[in-house]
């Protein structure tokens, strides 16, 4: 963070992720983001590397000899409202591929004045070999095809060993085009439900599906962090809550009755900055520019205001731009899963379902999104209304916010971007 003393064990900058050096230079890379500052990004990459860039908005585009840069853009059935919001890097070195999932944009401000998060995993690469595909590599290849990435770039994955992949991929694709019928079987909350069910995180509801939904037992608490809040209502929260348990609500032949899942048992906290936090932001307007919520959304009679909880940044007087979902299960709620990626906690990102239909077109998705789900996440509570530690594989996760569940006070208002 700019002007702040950072903890070396909990911070990572763009140069630390790219690690471009004469002894191990970047050979080829894919970058996708809602915003891309090309001049800033290319200043960290050697001039011989071949690059593919996908951006909804480009600033400071590099001019002159651009033969090493391929600019792509995916299919957009409704270009006036649908967006490309995916944020990933695939960075090829001689003997490895670095897979990076981002919550921030590829612009300087998101790496210097806003709190974000990244997931990074390296995979061994051998250009002379062809490795067997697995669930992770197929999901990644499908996502790249959805984004319109050149086929020769996707084909490079054949020489990468993904057998040690430690996450599951969840993507979203805008409704209305041919892409949604060609690759992944499910997107957004539907894909999340499949992943959670296959991971078997919710032991209490093993065997429960849309077909025997009457046997469902709500036992999860979701803490949902995002930099944008959209037009939510209780029905949508219900769909997300079921998906977090591994149940695909869109497969139900009838709406779920309040007896099966009363609204007051949908235990979801939507973490978002308050107006007071935005006013005190040490970076002023620059530190607030990528945080969005409309006043009309909040004052809509269907908006679940009681779901809003405080979002406390790790660094005081800054705003969080991360997109994270923490889900914990059971009586003690010590175990669960974590999502990290580009999906804000909005219907545009995760999808809005229409129950009782016969095809996936009854789910509407507005954005291209990409994220990962980590299982076997542990939650360590110190005490009531205190920060909880989040561990994965025995190691504490360096979150850009303090995981404290505290509902908004009655007179507290969220930050409105207008």
Coordinates of C-alpha atoms in Angstrom, one line a residue:
X1 CA 0.0 0.0 0.0
X2 CA 1.3 3.4 -0.9
X3 CA 2.6 5.4 2.0
X4 CA 2.0 2.5 4.4
X5 CA 4.5 0.2 6.1
X6 CA 3.5 -3.2 4.6
X7 CA 4.0 -6.6 6.2
X8 CA 6.3 -8.6 4.0
X9 CA 4.6 -11.9 4.9
X10 CA 1.1 -10.7 4.0
X11 CA 1.7 -8.5 0.9
X12 CA 2.6 -9.1 -2.7
X13 CA 3.1 -6.6 -5.5
X14 CA 2.9 -7.1 -9.2
X15 CA 6.7 -7.6 -9.7
X16 CA 6.6 -10.3 -7.0
X17 CA 3.9 -12.1 -9.0
X18 CA 5.5 -11.7 -12.5
X19 CA 9.1 -12.4 -11.4
X20 CA 10.5 -11.6 -14.8
X21 CA 14.3 -12.0 -14.7
X22 CA 17.1 -12.5 -17.2
X23 CA 17.7 -16.0 -15.7
X24 CA 14.0 -17.0 -16.0
X25 CA 12.2 -14.7 -18.3
X26 CA 8.6 -14.6 -19.2
X27 CA 8.1 -16.3 -22.6
X28 CA 4.4 -15.8 -23.1
X29 CA 1.5 -14.6 -21.0
X30 CA -2.2 -14.0 -20.9
X31 CA -3.7 -11.1 -19.0
X32 CA -7.5 -10.5 -18.5
X33 CA -9.1 -7.7 -16.5
X34 CA -11.9 -5.2 -16.5
X35 CA -9.3 -2.4 -16.6
X36 CA -5.8 -2.8 -18.1
X37 CA -3.2 0.0 -18.0
X38 CA -0.9 -1.4 -20.8
X39 CA 2.0 1.0 -20.2
X40 CA 2.1 0.2 -16.5
X41 CA 1.7 -3.6 -17.0
X42 CA 4.3 -3.9 -19.8
X43 CA 6.9 -2.0 -17.6
X44 CA 7.2 -5.2 -15.6
X45 CA 7.6 -7.6 -18.6
X46 CA 10.6 -8.1 -20.8
X47 CA 10.2 -6.8 -24.4
X48 CA 10.6 -10.3 -26.0
X49 CA 7.6 -11.9 -24.3
X50 CA 4.5 -12.6 -26.4
X51 CA 1.3 -11.3 -24.8
X52 CA -2.4 -11.8 -25.1
X53 CA -4.6 -9.2 -23.4
X54 CA -8.3 -9.2 -22.8
X55 CA -9.8 -6.0 -21.3
X56 CA -13.2 -4.3 -21.0
X57 CA -11.4 -1.0 -20.8
X58 CA -7.8 -0.2 -21.8
X59 CA -5.9 2.9 -20.6
X60 CA -2.5 4.0 -21.8
X61 CA -2.6 1.6 -24.7
X62 CA 0.9 0.9 -26.1
X63 CA 1.4 2.3 -29.6
X64 CA 4.0 1.6 -32.2
X65 CA 5.2 -1.9 -32.9
X66 CA 2.6 -4.1 -31.2
X67 CA 3.4 -7.3 -33.1
X68 CA 4.1 -9.1 -29.8
X69 CA 0.7 -8.2 -28.3
X70 CA -2.5 -9.9 -29.3
X71 CA -5.7 -8.2 -28.1
X72 CA -8.8 -10.3 -27.9
X73 CA -12.3 -9.8 -26.8
X74 CA -15.0 -12.4 -26.1
X75 CA -18.5 -12.7 -27.6
X76 CA -20.9 -10.1 -26.0
X77 CA -24.5 -10.8 -26.9
X78 CA -25.8 -7.6 -25.2
X79 CA -22.8 -5.3 -25.4
X80 CA -24.6 -2.3 -24.0
X81 CA -25.0 -4.0 -20.6
X82 CA -22.9 -7.2 -20.4
X83 CA -19.2 -6.9 -19.4
X84 CA -15.9 -8.8 -19.4
X85 CA -14.9 -8.8 -15.7
X86 CA -12.6 -11.9 -15.6
X87 CA -9.3 -11.2 -13.9
X88 CA -6.6 -13.9 -14.4
X89 CA -3.0 -14.3 -15.5
X90 CA -1.4 -17.2 -17.2
X91 CA 2.4 -16.6 -17.3
X92 CA 4.6 -19.1 -19.1
X93 CA 8.3 -19.4 -18.2
X94 CA 10.7 -22.0 -19.6
X95 CA 9.9 -24.8 -17.1
X96 CA 6.7 -23.6 -15.4
X97 CA 3.3 -22.0 -15.8
X98 CA 2.2 -19.5 -13.2
X99 CA -1.6 -19.5 -12.7
X100 CA -2.9 -16.3 -11.0
X101 CA -6.5 -15.4 -10.0
X102 CA -7.0 -11.7 -9.2
X103 CA -9.6 -9.6 -7.5
X104 CA -8.0 -6.4 -8.6
X105 CA -7.7 -4.7 -12.0
X106 CA -4.4 -4.4 -13.9
X107 CA -3.9 -0.8 -13.1
X108 CA -1.5 0.9 -10.7
X109 CA -4.2 2.1 -8.3
X110 CA -5.6 -1.3 -7.6
X111 CA -2.1 -2.4 -6.5
X112 CA -1.2 0.6 -4.5
X113 CA -4.2 2.3 -2.8
X114 CA -6.8 -0.5 -2.6
X115 CA -6.9 -3.8 -0.7
X116 CA -7.1 -6.8 -3.0
X117 CA -6.3 -10.6 -2.9
X118 CA -4.6 -13.1 -5.3
X119 CA -4.4 -16.9 -5.6
X120 CA -1.2 -18.2 -7.2
X121 CA -0.1 -21.7 -8.1
X122 CA 2.8 -22.8 -10.2
X123 CA 2.7 -25.9 -12.4
X124 CA 5.6 -27.8 -14.0
X125 CA 6.0 -27.4 -17.7
X126 CA 7.6 -29.6 -20.3
X127 CA 7.2 -28.6 -23.9
X128 CA 8.2 -32.0 -25.2
X129 CA 5.5 -33.8 -23.2
X130 CA 1.7 -34.1 -23.4
X131 CA 0.1 -34.5 -20.0
X132 CA -3.2 -36.1 -19.3
X133 CA -6.1 -33.7 -18.9
X134 CA -7.9 -33.5 -15.5
X135 CA -11.0 -31.7 -14.2
X136 CA -8.9 -28.5 -13.5
X137 CA -7.2 -28.3 -16.9
X138 CA -10.5 -29.0 -18.7
X139 CA -12.3 -26.3 -16.8
X140 CA -9.5 -23.8 -17.5
X141 CA -9.4 -24.7 -21.2
X142 CA -13.2 -24.2 -21.4
X143 CA -12.9 -20.8 -19.7
X144 CA -10.2 -19.7 -22.1
X145 CA -12.3 -20.8 -25.1
X146 CA -15.3 -18.8 -23.6
X147 CA -13.0 -15.8 -23.5
X148 CA -12.0 -16.1 -27.1
X149 CA -8.3 -16.8 -26.3
X150 CA -6.3 -17.8 -29.4
X151 CA -6.3 -21.6 -29.9
X152 CA -2.5 -21.8 -30.0
X153 CA -2.3 -20.3 -26.6
X154 CA -4.8 -22.8 -25.2
X155 CA -2.9 -25.6 -26.8
X156 CA 0.2 -24.7 -24.8
X157 CA -1.6 -26.2 -21.8
X158 CA -0.9 -29.7 -23.2
X159 CA 2.7 -29.4 -22.0
X160 CA 1.7 -28.4 -18.4
X161 CA 1.3 -30.9 -15.5
X162 CA -1.9 -29.9 -13.7
X163 CA -2.1 -33.0 -11.5
X164 CA -1.3 -31.1 -8.4
X165 CA -4.0 -28.4 -8.9
X166 CA -5.3 -27.4 -5.5
X167 CA -8.5 -25.4 -6.4
X168 CA -11.7 -25.8 -8.4
X169 CA -12.7 -23.3 -11.0
X170 CA -16.0 -21.4 -11.2
X171 CA -16.8 -19.1 -14.1
X172 CA -19.7 -17.1 -15.5
X173 CA -20.5 -16.3 -19.1
X174 CA -23.1 -13.8 -20.3
X175 CA -26.5 -15.3 -21.4
X176 CA -27.6 -15.1 -25.0
X177 CA -24.6 -16.2 -27.1
X178 CA -23.2 -19.5 -28.5
X179 CA -20.5 -19.6 -25.9
X180 CA -22.9 -20.6 -23.1
X181 CA -23.9 -23.7 -25.1
X182 CA -20.5 -24.9 -26.1
X183 CA -18.2 -25.3 -23.1
X184 CA -19.0 -25.5 -19.4
X185 CA -22.2 -27.3 -18.4
X186 CA -22.9 -24.8 -15.7
X187 CA -21.9 -21.3 -14.7
X188 CA -22.1 -19.0 -11.7
X189 CA -24.2 -20.2 -8.7
X190 CA -25.1 -23.4 -10.6
X191 CA -21.4 -24.3 -11.1
X192 CA -20.7 -23.3 -7.4
X193 CA -23.4 -25.8 -6.3
X194 CA -21.8 -28.6 -8.3
X195 CA -18.3 -27.9 -7.0
X196 CA -19.4 -27.7 -3.4
X197 CA -21.5 -30.9 -3.8
X198 CA -18.5 -32.8 -5.3
X199 CA -16.2 -31.6 -2.6
X200 CA -18.5 -32.9 0.1
X201 CA -18.0 -29.9 2.4
X202 CA -21.5 -29.9 3.9
X203 CA -21.5 -33.3 5.6
X204 CA -25.0 -32.7 7.2
X205 CA -26.7 -32.4 3.8
X206 CA -24.9 -35.2 1.9
X207 CA -27.5 -36.8 -0.4
X208 CA -29.8 -33.8 -0.4
X209 CA -30.6 -32.3 -3.9
X210 CA -33.2 -30.4 -5.7
X211 CA -35.2 -33.6 -5.9
X212 CA -35.5 -34.1 -2.1
X213 CA -35.1 -30.5 -1.0
X214 CA -37.6 -31.1 1.8
X215 CA -34.8 -32.9 3.7
X216 CA -32.5 -29.8 3.5
X217 CA -31.0 -28.5 6.8
X218 CA -29.7 -25.0 6.7
X219 CA -26.4 -25.0 8.6
X220 CA -24.0 -22.6 6.9
X221 CA -23.0 -19.0 7.5
X222 CA -21.7 -17.0 4.5
X223 CA -19.5 -13.9 4.7
X224 CA -19.5 -12.3 1.3
X225 CA -17.0 -9.5 0.4
X226 CA -17.2 -7.5 -2.8
X227 CA -16.5 -4.1 -4.3
X228 CA -19.9 -3.8 -5.9
X229 CA -23.4 -4.5 -4.6
X230 CA -26.3 -5.0 -7.0
X231 CA -30.1 -5.4 -6.9
X232 CA -30.4 -8.2 -4.4
X233 CA -33.5 -9.6 -2.8
X234 CA -34.4 -12.5 -0.4
X235 CA -35.1 -14.9 -3.2
X236 CA -31.6 -14.4 -4.7
X237 CA -30.0 -14.8 -1.3
X238 CA -31.9 -18.0 -1.0
X239 CA -30.5 -19.3 -4.3
X240 CA -26.9 -18.4 -3.3
X241 CA -27.4 -20.0 0.2
X242 CA -28.6 -23.2 -1.4
X243 CA -25.7 -23.1 -3.9
X244 CA -23.3 -22.7 -1.1
X245 CA -24.6 -26.0 0.4
X246 CA -24.2 -27.8 -3.0
X247 CA -27.9 -27.6 -4.0
X248 CA -28.8 -26.2 -7.5
X249 CA -32.1 -24.4 -7.0
X250 CA -32.7 -24.1 -10.7
X251 CA -33.3 -27.8 -10.9
X252 CA -36.3 -27.6 -8.5
X253 CA -39.6 -28.1 -10.2
X254 CA -41.3 -25.8 -7.8
X255 CA -40.4 -22.8 -5.7
X256 CA -38.9 -23.7 -2.3
X257 CA -41.5 -23.1 0.5
X258 CA -40.8 -20.9 3.5
X259 CA -41.2 -24.1 5.6
X260 CA -38.1 -25.6 3.9
X261 CA -36.0 -22.5 4.1
X262 CA -37.4 -19.5 6.0
X263 CA -35.8 -16.2 5.1
X264 CA -34.5 -15.7 8.6
X265 CA -32.4 -18.9 8.4
X266 CA -30.6 -17.6 5.3
X267 CA -27.5 -16.7 7.2
X268 CA -25.6 -14.4 4.8
X269 CA -23.5 -11.3 5.6
X270 CA -22.8 -8.9 2.7
X271 CA -19.7 -7.0 3.7
X272 CA -19.4 -3.6 2.1
X273 CA -17.8 -0.2 3.0
X274 CA -19.9 2.4 4.8
X275 CA -20.2 6.0 3.9
X276 CA -18.1 7.0 6.9
X277 CA -15.3 4.6 5.8
X278 CA -15.3 6.1 2.3
X279 CA -15.2 9.6 3.7
X280 CA -12.1 8.7 5.8
X281 CA -10.3 6.9 3.0
X282 CA -6.6 8.2 3.1
X283 CA -6.4 8.1 -0.7
X284 CA -9.6 10.2 -1.4
X285 CA -11.4 9.7 -4.6
X286 CA -8.7 7.5 -6.1
X287 CA -9.2 5.0 -3.3
X288 CA -13.0 4.9 -3.8
X289 CA -13.2 4.9 -7.6
X290 CA -13.7 1.1 -8.1
X291 CA -16.3 0.6 -5.4
X292 CA -19.9 0.7 -6.5
X293 CA -23.4 0.8 -5.1
X294 CA -26.3 2.8 -6.3
X295 CA -28.6 4.6 -3.9
X296 CA -31.7 3.3 -5.7
X297 CA -30.5 -0.2 -5.1
X298 CA -30.3 0.2 -1.4
X299 CA -33.6 1.9 -1.0
X300 CA -35.5 -0.6 -3.1
X301 CA -38.1 -2.2 -0.9
X302 CA -36.9 -5.7 -1.8
X303 CA -33.3 -5.0 -0.8
X304 CA -32.3 -7.0 2.3
X305 CA -30.6 -4.2 4.3
X306 CA -30.3 -6.4 7.4
X307 CA -27.7 -8.5 5.5
X308 CA -25.2 -5.7 5.4
X309 CA -22.2 -6.2 7.7
X310 CA -19.1 -4.1 8.3
X311 CA -16.1 -4.6 6.0
X312 CA -13.0 -3.8 8.1
X313 CA -9.8 -3.3 5.9
X314 CA -6.5 -4.8 7.0
X315 CA -4.9 -1.4 6.5
X316 CA -6.8 1.4 8.3
X317 CA -8.5 4.2 6.2
X318 CA -8.4 2.2 3.0
X319 CA -11.2 0.4 1.1
X320 CA -11.3 -3.2 0.1
X321 CA -11.7 -4.2 -3.5
X322 CA -11.5 -8.0 -3.0
X323 CA -14.2 -10.5 -4.0
X324 CA -14.2 -13.3 -1.4
X325 CA -16.9 -15.7 0.0
X326 CA -16.2 -17.5 3.3
X327 CA -18.6 -20.4 4.0
X328 CA -18.6 -22.3 7.2
X329 CA -20.7 -25.3 8.2
X330 CA -22.1 -27.3 11.1
X331 CA -22.9 -26.6 14.8
X332 CA -19.3 -25.4 15.6
X333 CA -18.7 -23.9 12.1
X334 CA -15.1 -24.7 12.2
X335 CA -14.7 -26.0 8.6
X336 CA -15.9 -24.9 5.1
X337 CA -14.8 -23.5 1.9
X338 CA -13.5 -20.2 0.4
X339 CA -14.1 -18.5 -2.9
X340 CA -11.7 -15.9 -4.4
X341 CA -11.9 -14.3 -7.8
X342 CA -13.6 -11.7 -9.9
X343 CA -17.3 -12.5 -8.9
X344 CA -18.8 -9.6 -6.9
X345 CA -21.7 -10.8 -4.7
X346 CA -24.2 -9.7 -7.3
X347 CA -26.8 -11.4 -9.5
X348 CA -25.0 -10.0 -12.6
X349 CA -21.9 -12.0 -11.6
X350 CA -23.3 -15.2 -10.0
X351 CA -26.6 -15.3 -12.0
X352 CA -30.3 -15.0 -11.3
X353 CA -32.2 -18.3 -11.5
X354 CA -35.8 -18.9 -12.7
X355 CA -37.1 -22.0 -10.9
X356 CA -39.2 -24.6 -12.8
X357 CA -37.7 -24.2 -16.2
X358 CA -36.4 -27.0 -18.4
X359 CA -33.1 -25.5 -19.7
X360 CA -30.1 -23.5 -18.4
X361 CA -31.4 -20.5 -20.3
X362 CA -33.7 -19.9 -17.3
X363 CA -30.6 -18.6 -15.5
X364 CA -29.5 -15.2 -16.6
X365 CA -25.8 -14.2 -16.3
X366 CA -24.5 -10.7 -17.2
X367 CA -20.8 -10.9 -16.8
X368 CA -17.7 -12.9 -17.7
X369 CA -16.2 -13.9 -14.4
X370 CA -13.6 -16.3 -13.1
X371 CA -12.7 -17.6 -9.6
X372 CA -11.5 -20.5 -7.6
X373 CA -13.0 -22.5 -4.6
X374 CA -10.7 -23.8 -1.9
X375 CA -11.9 -26.7 0.3
X376 CA -10.8 -27.9 3.7
X377 CA -10.8 -24.3 5.0
X378 CA -10.6 -23.9 8.8
X379 CA -12.0 -21.1 10.9
X380 CA -10.5 -20.3 14.3
X381 CA -12.5 -18.0 16.5
X382 CA -10.9 -16.2 19.5
X383 CA -14.1 -14.8 20.9
X384 CA -17.4 -13.1 20.2
X385 CA -17.2 -10.0 17.9
X386 CA -13.4 -10.6 17.5
X387 CA -11.5 -11.3 14.4
X388 CA -11.5 -14.9 13.2
X389 CA -8.5 -16.5 11.6
X390 CA -9.0 -18.4 8.3
X391 CA -6.6 -21.3 7.6
X392 CA -6.1 -23.4 4.5
X393 CA -3.9 -26.5 4.7
X394 CA -2.8 -25.5 8.1
X395 CA -1.6 -22.0 7.1
X396 CA -3.2 -18.7 7.9
X397 CA -4.7 -17.0 4.8
X398 CA -3.5 -13.4 4.5
X399 CA -6.9 -11.7 3.9
X400 CA -7.0 -8.0 3.0
X401 CA -9.8 -7.5 5.5
X402 CA -10.4 -8.5 9.1
X403 CA -13.0 -11.3 9.3
X404 CA -15.3 -9.9 11.9
X405 CA -19.1 -10.5 11.7
X406 CA -20.7 -7.2 12.9
X407 CA -24.0 -6.0 11.3
X408 CA -24.4 -2.4 10.4
X409 CA -25.7 -0.1 13.2
X410 CA -29.2 1.2 12.6
X411 CA -28.0 4.6 11.5
X412 CA -25.2 3.3 9.3
X413 CA -25.3 3.8 5.5
X414 CA -23.3 2.0 2.8
X415 CA -21.1 4.0 0.5
X416 CA -23.0 5.2 -2.6
X417 CA -20.8 5.6 -5.7
X418 CA -23.0 8.4 -7.1

